[in-house]
Short mmCIF file of C-alpha atoms in Angstrom, two decimals:
data_model
loop_
_atom_site.label_atom_id
_atom_site.label_comp_id
_atom_site.label_asym_id
_atom_site.label_seq_id
_atom_site.Cartn_x
_atom_site.Cartn_y
_atom_site.Cartn_z
CA MET A 27 -73.84 -30.38 -159.52
CA VAL A 28 -73.72 -27.02 -160.65
CA SER A 29 -74.80 -26.35 -164.45
CA GLN A 30 -72.54 -24.24 -166.67
CA SER A 31 -74.82 -21.41 -166.87
CA GLN A 32 -74.54 -20.93 -162.92
CA SER A 33 -70.74 -21.57 -162.77
CA LYS A 34 -69.49 -19.42 -165.68
CA LYS A 35 -70.53 -15.92 -166.68
CA PRO A 36 -71.50 -15.37 -170.24
CA SER A 37 -69.43 -13.10 -172.45
CA PHE A 38 -69.90 -9.33 -172.70
CA ARG A 39 -70.72 -9.73 -176.21
CA SER A 40 -73.55 -12.32 -175.46
CA ILE A 41 -75.07 -10.03 -172.86
CA LEU A 42 -74.84 -6.91 -175.12
CA GLY A 43 -76.65 -9.05 -177.84
CA LEU A 44 -79.27 -10.22 -175.37
CA SER A 45 -79.91 -6.66 -174.42
CA ALA A 46 -80.06 -5.05 -178.00
CA LEU A 47 -82.34 -8.13 -178.92
CA VAL A 48 -84.83 -7.32 -175.90
CA PHE A 49 -84.80 -3.69 -177.14
CA PHE A 50 -85.43 -4.28 -180.77
CA MET A 51 -87.82 -7.20 -180.30
CA SER A 52 -90.20 -4.95 -178.00
CA ASP A 53 -91.35 -3.43 -181.39
CA VAL A 54 -91.45 -6.56 -183.31
CA ARG A 55 -92.92 -9.09 -180.69
CA ASP A 56 -96.49 -7.23 -181.03
CA GLY A 57 -96.55 -6.45 -184.49
CA VAL A 58 -98.35 -2.69 -184.67
CA GLY A 59 -99.69 -3.42 -181.25
CA PRO A 60 -102.25 -0.81 -180.02
CA PHE A 61 -101.46 1.40 -183.12
CA LEU A 62 -103.46 -0.88 -185.14
CA ALA A 63 -106.75 0.37 -183.70
CA ILE A 64 -105.86 3.91 -184.83
CA TYR A 65 -104.77 2.89 -188.17
CA LEU A 66 -107.90 0.73 -188.80
CA LYS A 67 -110.30 3.35 -187.38
CA SER A 68 -108.81 6.67 -189.01
CA THR A 69 -107.30 5.66 -192.36
CA LEU A 70 -109.83 2.74 -193.21
CA ASN A 71 -112.60 4.12 -191.24
CA TRP A 72 -113.53 0.71 -189.60
CA ASP A 73 -116.05 0.74 -186.79
CA THR A 74 -115.30 -0.34 -183.05
CA GLN A 75 -116.58 -3.94 -183.36
CA LYS A 76 -114.72 -4.62 -186.74
CA THR A 77 -111.63 -3.28 -185.18
CA GLY A 78 -112.23 -5.40 -182.21
CA ILE A 79 -112.22 -8.47 -184.28
CA ALA A 80 -108.97 -7.59 -186.20
CA LEU A 81 -107.43 -7.17 -182.83
CA ALA A 82 -108.61 -10.25 -181.13
CA SER A 83 -107.67 -12.40 -184.30
CA MET A 84 -103.89 -11.85 -183.32
CA SER A 85 -104.61 -12.89 -179.74
CA ILE A 86 -106.50 -16.03 -180.95
CA ALA A 87 -103.90 -16.98 -183.36
CA ALA A 88 -101.22 -16.46 -180.66
CA ALA A 89 -103.25 -18.46 -177.99
CA ILE A 90 -103.64 -21.21 -180.11
CA MET A 91 -99.70 -21.45 -180.49
CA GLN A 92 -98.78 -20.80 -177.07
CA LEU A 93 -98.39 -24.40 -175.73
CA PRO A 94 -96.70 -25.79 -178.77
CA SER A 95 -94.08 -22.96 -178.69
CA GLY A 96 -93.39 -23.43 -175.13
CA LEU A 97 -92.82 -27.22 -175.98
CA LEU A 98 -90.54 -26.24 -179.01
CA VAL A 99 -88.61 -23.82 -177.00
CA ASP A 100 -88.12 -26.61 -174.46
CA SER A 101 -86.85 -29.26 -176.96
CA THR A 102 -84.79 -27.24 -179.53
CA LYS A 103 -81.23 -25.83 -179.24
CA PHE A 104 -82.17 -23.61 -182.18
CA LYS A 105 -83.61 -20.93 -180.10
CA ARG A 106 -81.77 -18.21 -181.92
CA PHE A 107 -83.13 -19.39 -185.36
CA ILE A 108 -86.73 -19.47 -184.38
CA LEU A 109 -86.69 -16.08 -183.14
CA ALA A 110 -85.19 -14.91 -186.33
CA LEU A 111 -87.84 -16.58 -188.26
CA SER A 112 -90.64 -14.91 -185.94
CA ALA A 113 -89.23 -11.24 -186.72
CA VAL A 114 -89.46 -12.15 -190.46
CA LEU A 115 -92.99 -13.43 -190.51
CA ILE A 116 -94.19 -10.45 -188.26
CA SER A 117 -92.80 -8.03 -190.78
CA LEU A 118 -94.66 -10.09 -193.53
CA GLY A 119 -97.83 -9.80 -191.76
CA CYS A 120 -97.31 -5.96 -191.38
CA PHE A 121 -96.63 -5.75 -195.17
CA ILE A 122 -100.04 -7.58 -195.73
CA ILE A 123 -102.06 -5.28 -193.80
CA LEU A 124 -100.62 -2.42 -195.59
CA ALA A 125 -100.99 -3.59 -199.12
CA PHE A 126 -104.06 -5.61 -198.85
CA PRO A 127 -106.19 -3.95 -196.02
CA SER A 128 -109.49 -5.92 -196.32
CA LEU A 129 -111.04 -7.47 -193.34
CA LEU A 130 -110.14 -11.30 -194.32
CA ASN A 131 -106.53 -10.24 -195.19
CA VAL A 132 -105.92 -8.21 -192.07
CA ILE A 133 -107.33 -11.09 -189.98
CA LEU A 134 -104.77 -13.39 -192.02
CA ALA A 135 -101.99 -10.94 -191.44
CA GLN A 136 -102.96 -10.71 -187.71
CA SER A 137 -103.01 -14.37 -187.30
CA THR A 138 -99.49 -14.89 -188.88
CA ILE A 139 -98.18 -12.22 -186.36
CA GLY A 140 -99.76 -14.01 -183.77
CA VAL A 141 -98.42 -17.27 -184.51
CA ALA A 142 -94.78 -15.85 -184.80
CA SER A 143 -95.15 -13.71 -181.55
CA ALA A 144 -95.85 -16.72 -179.41
CA VAL A 145 -92.52 -17.99 -179.82
CA ILE A 146 -90.74 -14.46 -178.96
CA PRO A 147 -91.23 -14.48 -175.13
CA PRO A 148 -90.36 -18.11 -174.27
CA SER A 149 -87.41 -17.99 -176.53
CA ILE A 150 -86.11 -14.81 -175.02
CA ALA A 151 -86.43 -16.11 -171.52
CA ALA A 152 -84.94 -19.31 -172.22
CA ILE A 153 -81.94 -17.82 -173.81
CA THR A 154 -81.56 -15.41 -170.70
CA ILE A 155 -81.76 -18.16 -168.07
CA GLY A 156 -79.62 -20.44 -170.25
CA LEU A 157 -76.80 -17.67 -170.34
CA VAL A 158 -76.98 -16.27 -166.72
CA GLY A 159 -78.52 -19.31 -164.79
CA ARG A 160 -81.21 -19.54 -162.20
CA LYS A 161 -79.49 -17.61 -159.33
CA ALA A 162 -79.08 -14.47 -161.54
CA PHE A 163 -82.23 -14.87 -163.53
CA PRO A 164 -84.72 -12.58 -161.47
CA LYS A 165 -82.35 -9.88 -161.60
CA ARG A 166 -81.78 -10.27 -165.34
CA VAL A 167 -85.58 -10.50 -166.03
CA SER A 168 -85.68 -7.15 -164.30
CA ILE A 169 -83.00 -5.84 -166.83
CA ASN A 170 -84.43 -7.43 -169.66
CA GLU A 171 -87.82 -5.66 -168.86
CA THR A 172 -86.28 -2.31 -168.41
CA TRP A 173 -84.55 -2.70 -171.83
CA ASN A 174 -87.91 -3.88 -173.39
CA HIS A 175 -89.79 -0.71 -172.07
CA THR A 176 -86.88 1.50 -173.37
CA GLY A 177 -87.60 -0.17 -176.58
CA ASN A 178 -91.08 0.49 -176.47
CA LEU A 179 -90.49 4.21 -175.60
CA PHE A 180 -88.34 4.63 -178.64
CA THR A 181 -90.67 2.73 -180.76
CA ALA A 182 -93.69 4.69 -179.70
CA LEU A 183 -91.92 7.97 -180.09
CA THR A 184 -90.89 7.08 -183.59
CA ALA A 185 -94.00 5.56 -184.83
CA GLY A 186 -96.15 8.51 -183.42
CA VAL A 187 -94.07 11.23 -185.09
CA LEU A 188 -93.81 9.35 -188.47
CA GLY A 189 -97.45 8.30 -188.16
CA GLN A 190 -98.57 11.87 -187.49
CA TYR A 191 -96.61 13.70 -190.01
CA LEU A 192 -95.76 11.04 -192.75
CA GLY A 193 -98.99 8.93 -192.50
CA HIS A 194 -100.22 6.19 -190.30
CA HIS A 195 -98.48 3.45 -192.86
CA TRP A 196 -95.21 4.49 -191.52
CA ILE A 197 -96.22 2.77 -188.27
CA LEU A 198 -95.81 -0.61 -189.89
CA TYR A 199 -92.52 0.34 -191.65
CA VAL A 200 -91.12 0.74 -188.20
CA VAL A 201 -91.92 -2.74 -187.57
CA GLY A 202 -89.75 -4.03 -190.55
CA ILE A 203 -86.96 -2.05 -189.33
CA PHE A 204 -86.91 -3.15 -186.03
CA SER A 205 -87.40 -6.55 -187.40
CA LEU A 206 -83.89 -6.42 -189.31
CA MET A 207 -82.04 -4.99 -186.11
CA SER A 208 -83.44 -7.77 -183.99
CA ILE A 209 -82.03 -10.48 -186.41
CA LEU A 210 -78.59 -8.54 -186.26
CA SER A 211 -78.71 -8.74 -182.52
CA ILE A 212 -79.23 -12.41 -182.42
CA LEU A 213 -76.01 -12.74 -184.19
CA PHE A 214 -74.26 -11.54 -181.13
CA ILE A 215 -75.49 -14.03 -178.86
CA ASN A 216 -73.03 -17.09 -178.64
CA PRO A 217 -75.02 -20.39 -178.91
CA GLU A 218 -72.22 -22.23 -177.14
CA GLU A 219 -72.68 -20.15 -173.97
CA ILE A 220 -76.35 -21.07 -173.62
CA ASP A 221 -77.01 -24.06 -171.20
CA HIS A 222 -80.15 -25.78 -172.79
CA SER A 223 -80.81 -27.57 -169.51
CA ALA A 224 -80.96 -24.57 -167.55
CA ALA A 225 -82.95 -23.04 -170.28
CA ARG A 226 -85.90 -25.28 -169.46
CA GLU A 227 -85.38 -25.47 -165.44
CA LEU A 228 -84.41 -28.76 -165.90
CA ALA A 229 -82.59 -29.87 -162.62
CA PRO A 230 -79.35 -31.95 -162.94
CA ASN A 231 -79.20 -35.35 -161.39
CA ASN A 232 -76.11 -36.77 -159.40
CA ASP A 233 -74.65 -38.27 -162.31
CA LYS A 234 -71.97 -36.33 -163.95
CA ASN A 235 -72.38 -38.36 -167.31
CA ASN A 236 -76.11 -37.66 -167.40
CA PRO A 237 -76.49 -34.06 -166.49
CA ASN A 238 -79.78 -33.56 -168.12
CA GLY A 239 -82.33 -36.09 -166.39
CA LYS A 240 -85.92 -36.22 -167.38
CA PRO A 241 -88.54 -33.61 -167.49
CA GLU A 242 -91.55 -33.78 -165.41
CA PRO A 243 -94.68 -35.32 -167.33
CA ILE A 244 -96.94 -32.47 -168.40
CA LEU A 245 -100.24 -33.73 -167.04
CA LYS A 246 -98.42 -34.30 -163.77
CA LEU A 247 -97.45 -30.75 -163.77
CA LEU A 248 -100.73 -29.56 -164.43
CA LYS A 249 -102.17 -31.08 -161.22
CA GLN A 250 -100.11 -28.54 -159.32
CA LYS A 251 -103.01 -26.33 -157.71
CA SER A 252 -100.65 -23.26 -157.71
CA ILE A 253 -100.09 -23.55 -161.27
CA LEU A 254 -103.99 -23.28 -162.26
CA ILE A 255 -104.76 -20.77 -159.87
CA PHE A 256 -101.91 -18.85 -161.23
CA SER A 257 -103.11 -19.40 -164.77
CA VAL A 258 -106.72 -18.33 -164.16
CA SER A 259 -105.47 -15.04 -162.41
CA ILE A 260 -103.50 -14.29 -165.71
CA ILE A 261 -106.72 -14.56 -167.67
CA LEU A 262 -108.62 -12.32 -165.17
CA PHE A 263 -105.79 -9.83 -165.29
CA HIS A 264 -105.75 -9.43 -169.32
CA LEU A 265 -109.46 -9.81 -169.53
CA ALA A 266 -109.78 -6.54 -167.43
CA ASN A 267 -106.44 -4.92 -168.90
CA ALA A 268 -106.07 -5.48 -172.64
CA ALA A 269 -108.91 -3.52 -174.02
CA GLN A 270 -108.30 -0.47 -171.89
CA LEU A 271 -105.88 1.26 -173.99
CA PRO A 272 -107.27 0.55 -177.57
CA LEU A 273 -110.56 1.69 -176.32
CA VAL A 274 -108.94 5.13 -175.24
CA GLY A 275 -107.31 5.14 -178.76
CA GLN A 276 -110.54 4.68 -180.40
CA LEU A 277 -112.36 7.26 -178.35
CA LEU A 278 -109.62 9.97 -179.28
CA ALA A 279 -109.67 9.03 -182.75
CA LYS A 280 -113.45 9.68 -182.69
CA GLN A 281 -113.39 13.00 -181.00
CA ASN A 282 -110.08 14.22 -181.89
CA PRO A 283 -108.87 12.67 -185.37
CA ASN A 284 -106.15 15.09 -186.13
CA ILE A 285 -104.17 14.08 -182.87
CA ASP A 286 -105.00 10.40 -182.37
CA ALA A 287 -101.41 8.94 -183.56
CA LEU A 288 -99.50 11.72 -181.35
CA PHE A 289 -102.12 10.67 -178.44
CA MET A 290 -101.31 7.04 -178.81
CA ALA A 291 -97.61 7.75 -178.94
CA GLY A 292 -97.71 9.85 -175.71
CA SER A 293 -99.87 7.24 -173.86
CA ILE A 294 -97.38 4.62 -174.51
CA ILE A 295 -94.29 6.96 -174.03
CA LEU A 296 -95.59 8.12 -170.77
CA ALA A 297 -96.52 4.54 -169.59
CA GLN A 298 -92.92 3.20 -170.84
CA PHE A 299 -91.05 6.00 -168.72
CA VAL A 300 -92.96 4.78 -165.50
CA MET A 301 -92.40 1.04 -166.73
CA ILE A 302 -88.71 1.29 -167.01
CA GLY A 303 -88.11 2.57 -163.64
CA VAL A 304 -90.92 0.16 -162.25
CA ALA A 305 -89.21 -3.04 -164.00
CA TYR A 306 -85.89 -2.02 -162.60
CA ALA A 307 -87.11 -1.58 -159.18
CA VAL A 308 -89.06 -4.61 -158.89
CA GLY A 309 -85.84 -6.70 -159.40
CA PHE A 310 -84.89 -5.68 -155.92
CA LEU A 311 -88.07 -5.48 -154.34
CA MET A 312 -89.45 -8.95 -154.95
CA ASN A 313 -86.73 -10.83 -153.18
CA SER A 314 -87.47 -8.59 -149.98
CA PHE A 315 -91.40 -8.63 -150.07
CA GLY A 316 -91.99 -11.72 -151.90
CA ARG A 317 -93.76 -12.04 -155.54
CA LYS A 318 -97.54 -11.94 -154.56
CA PRO A 319 -97.74 -8.40 -152.78
CA ILE A 320 -96.07 -6.74 -155.72
CA PHE A 321 -98.21 -8.75 -158.28
CA LEU A 322 -101.54 -7.29 -156.08
CA ILE A 323 -100.35 -3.91 -156.63
CA ALA A 324 -100.70 -4.40 -160.32
CA PHE A 325 -104.24 -5.87 -159.88
CA LEU A 326 -105.18 -3.05 -157.71
CA ILE A 327 -104.04 -0.45 -160.50
CA LEU A 328 -106.65 -2.06 -163.02
CA PRO A 329 -110.01 -1.02 -161.54
CA ILE A 330 -108.65 2.51 -160.65
CA ARG A 331 -107.47 3.31 -163.90
CA ALA A 332 -110.44 2.03 -165.81
CA ILE A 333 -112.90 3.97 -163.48
CA LEU A 334 -110.77 7.14 -164.06
CA TYR A 335 -111.16 6.88 -167.74
CA THR A 336 -114.83 7.30 -167.50
CA LEU A 337 -114.50 10.73 -165.64
CA THR A 338 -112.87 12.79 -168.55
CA THR A 339 -112.16 12.90 -172.24
CA ASN A 340 -109.55 15.66 -172.00
CA PRO A 341 -106.32 14.01 -173.77
CA ILE A 342 -104.10 15.67 -171.24
CA LEU A 343 -105.89 13.93 -168.38
CA LEU A 344 -106.25 10.67 -170.09
CA LEU A 345 -102.40 10.93 -170.67
CA ALA A 346 -101.87 11.40 -167.03
CA ILE A 347 -104.13 8.46 -166.00
CA GLN A 348 -102.23 6.43 -168.55
CA LEU A 349 -99.05 6.48 -166.16
CA LEU A 350 -100.90 4.17 -163.92
CA ASP A 351 -100.62 1.62 -166.63
CA GLY A 352 -97.11 1.85 -166.39
CA ILE A 353 -96.97 0.75 -162.89
CA GLY A 354 -99.21 -2.25 -163.75
CA ALA A 355 -97.46 -3.61 -166.81
CA GLY A 356 -94.03 -2.88 -165.37
CA ILE A 357 -94.69 -5.18 -162.46
CA PHE A 358 -96.43 -7.83 -164.59
CA GLY A 359 -93.64 -8.10 -167.09
CA VAL A 360 -91.14 -9.01 -164.39
CA ILE A 361 -93.22 -10.75 -161.76
CA ALA A 362 -95.23 -13.08 -164.05
CA ILE A 363 -91.84 -14.75 -165.45
CA VAL A 364 -90.10 -15.03 -161.97
CA ILE A 365 -93.43 -16.75 -160.67
CA VAL A 366 -93.26 -19.12 -163.72
CA SER A 367 -89.58 -19.76 -163.12
CA ASP A 368 -90.64 -20.68 -159.07
CA LEU A 369 -93.37 -23.02 -159.96
CA THR A 370 -91.46 -25.04 -162.52
CA GLN A 371 -87.94 -25.09 -160.65
CA GLY A 372 -86.31 -28.49 -161.59
CA THR A 373 -89.42 -29.65 -163.76
CA GLY A 374 -87.73 -29.01 -167.34
CA ARG A 375 -91.30 -27.28 -168.21
CA PHE A 376 -90.25 -23.59 -167.86
CA ASN A 377 -91.07 -22.79 -171.23
CA PHE A 378 -94.11 -25.08 -171.34
CA PHE A 379 -95.71 -23.24 -168.65
CA GLN A 380 -94.51 -20.04 -170.10
CA GLY A 381 -96.66 -21.06 -172.99
CA LEU A 382 -99.48 -21.82 -170.76
CA VAL A 383 -99.21 -18.50 -169.28
CA ALA A 384 -98.96 -16.88 -172.63
CA LEU A 385 -102.14 -18.87 -173.64
CA CYS A 386 -103.94 -17.59 -170.75
CA THR A 387 -102.55 -13.96 -171.73
CA GLY A 388 -104.00 -14.41 -175.18
CA LEU A 389 -107.52 -15.71 -174.06
CA GLY A 390 -107.75 -12.78 -171.49
CA ALA A 391 -106.85 -10.32 -174.24
CA ALA A 392 -109.01 -11.64 -177.05
CA LEU A 393 -112.04 -11.86 -174.93
CA SER A 394 -111.24 -8.63 -173.40
CA ASN A 395 -111.18 -6.81 -176.80
CA LEU A 396 -114.21 -8.89 -177.99
CA ILE A 397 -116.30 -8.12 -175.02
CA ALA A 398 -115.41 -4.58 -174.42
CA GLY A 399 -115.79 -3.71 -178.37
CA SER A 400 -119.22 -5.15 -178.12
CA ILE A 401 -120.29 -3.31 -175.05
CA VAL A 402 -119.16 0.05 -176.16
CA LYS A 403 -120.83 -0.48 -179.64
CA ALA A 404 -124.11 -1.30 -177.50
CA TRP A 405 -123.88 1.17 -174.52
CA GLY A 406 -120.92 3.51 -174.91
CA TYR A 407 -117.46 3.91 -173.87
CA ASN A 408 -118.05 4.37 -170.20
CA THR A 409 -120.09 1.35 -169.76
CA GLY A 410 -117.19 -0.43 -171.47
CA PHE A 411 -114.47 0.85 -169.16
CA LEU A 412 -117.03 0.34 -166.03
CA SER A 413 -117.63 -3.28 -167.12
CA LEU A 414 -113.51 -3.75 -167.33
CA SER A 415 -113.20 -2.20 -163.81
CA LEU A 416 -115.74 -4.79 -162.44
CA LEU A 417 -113.71 -7.73 -164.08
CA SER A 418 -110.44 -6.37 -162.67
CA VAL A 419 -111.93 -6.50 -159.15
CA VAL A 420 -113.00 -10.04 -159.47
CA GLY A 421 -109.40 -10.75 -160.52
CA LEU A 422 -107.93 -9.01 -157.63
CA ILE A 423 -110.04 -10.84 -155.05
CA PHE A 424 -109.51 -14.21 -156.76
CA PHE A 425 -105.52 -13.90 -156.56
CA TRP A 426 -105.47 -12.32 -153.33
CA ILE A 427 -107.44 -15.26 -151.74
CA PHE A 428 -106.36 -18.22 -153.57
CA MET A 429 -102.67 -17.76 -154.97
CA PRO A 430 -99.91 -18.62 -152.41
CA GLU A 431 -96.62 -16.75 -152.27
CA THR A 432 -93.83 -18.69 -154.35
CA LYS A 433 -90.53 -17.35 -153.02
CA ASP A 434 -88.42 -19.62 -151.40
CA ASP A 435 -90.25 -22.64 -149.92
CA ASN A 436 -93.59 -21.10 -149.06
CA ILE A 437 -95.26 -22.75 -151.92
CA SER A 438 -94.69 -26.09 -150.86
CA LYS A 439 -96.59 -25.35 -147.36
CA LYS A 440 -99.61 -24.54 -149.70
CA ASP A 441 -99.42 -27.19 -152.17
CA SER A 442 -97.43 -30.08 -150.87
CA SER A 443 -98.77 -32.39 -153.76
CA SER A 444 -96.87 -30.23 -156.27
CA PRO A 445 -94.70 -32.47 -158.62
CA ALA A 446 -91.85 -30.17 -158.55
CA GLN A 447 -91.24 -30.00 -154.64
CA ASP A 448 -88.70 -32.64 -154.46
CA SER A 449 -86.60 -30.97 -157.46
CA HIS A 450 -87.13 -27.47 -155.91
CA LYS A 451 -85.71 -28.72 -152.37
CA LYS A 452 -82.77 -30.37 -154.40
CA SER A 453 -82.07 -27.53 -156.35
CA SER A 454 -82.37 -24.89 -153.78
CA SER A 455 -78.93 -25.31 -152.61
CA ILE A 456 -77.77 -24.96 -156.26
CA GLY A 457 -78.76 -21.40 -156.77
#
């Protein structure tokens, strides 16, 4: 049996709403993002360790909420509502940072942003696959990421210019404006066109009167070796990656305080230009070359980038190095979601595993900022970057040796005990 989302194309209005939602949520989903390091360093004169605690608080809160968020998105049909509520809470968090900038209040605000942001990625992915179906999902993920990076590009340019010439507090105002636009975009998506069984990768059975079946037990799913390997790989990737751009921003804020906001905007803008092209290209390449070789390229970028940061403090050269981040992040944004879909096909746990991956991302990012911030305070920026480079090499080797290819049926050869295999074979004829 073919699900509705695989046999019927969504309306132009819903696709337009989805694209606009991804565009505007690109700013809202992470709150102030890397600009917060500049705001805390330049405007509030916080030291590196204190800034690292503030950055890590969002990641820790988001990590705690990832699994509950995935289960919520899997089980609810009110995906549009929880997206709108998340946008409102993130705007509230930014207002708290702006109005009450003590350490305790900033941690509270960042925690609020972290809780709300945990719901956004699985909700968008679930709505996407629920609208277009599994067969069209990998290509649509590529398109989503293209819109996401385009939104990041626009936001970085706007926040950088406004932050430089009107004050760093305008960076937070931009989040509020994009939050409102995100909510308006959600209204364009027709909820009747979302197949909620497809949205959680739940395979239909042969009974037309009972098309939803039952989701795989969570504990049984977690016994799949490939899921555990991929989860560890995600932690290692973000452990090596998350702190790199904030550290560069803080380094520039220390040495060139008059151009820190413009530099951060330039770093993000250049990387986003690269990400737009990479994300779109990955949509074509991953079906020809598989998922694993492309993800290995993203891993390989990390140590190269970290080492290059130690060789110069020239703002122009640092901007050039930041182009490498566009390649790695552009690949990760597409491939990670598609691998999650591969590993959970037919299990009904797509968004739960997205939550698990996001949990690993948050843990890696939190540890990255905490560890790198402490190392930099004790031994300097170069030691911090070299430490991140070493961690990235460990991640690269681990993923290369242990992670199997997930495209087609290759995963079943590596992990015959996977609880998803029977449903994967059954559903391969569907899409």
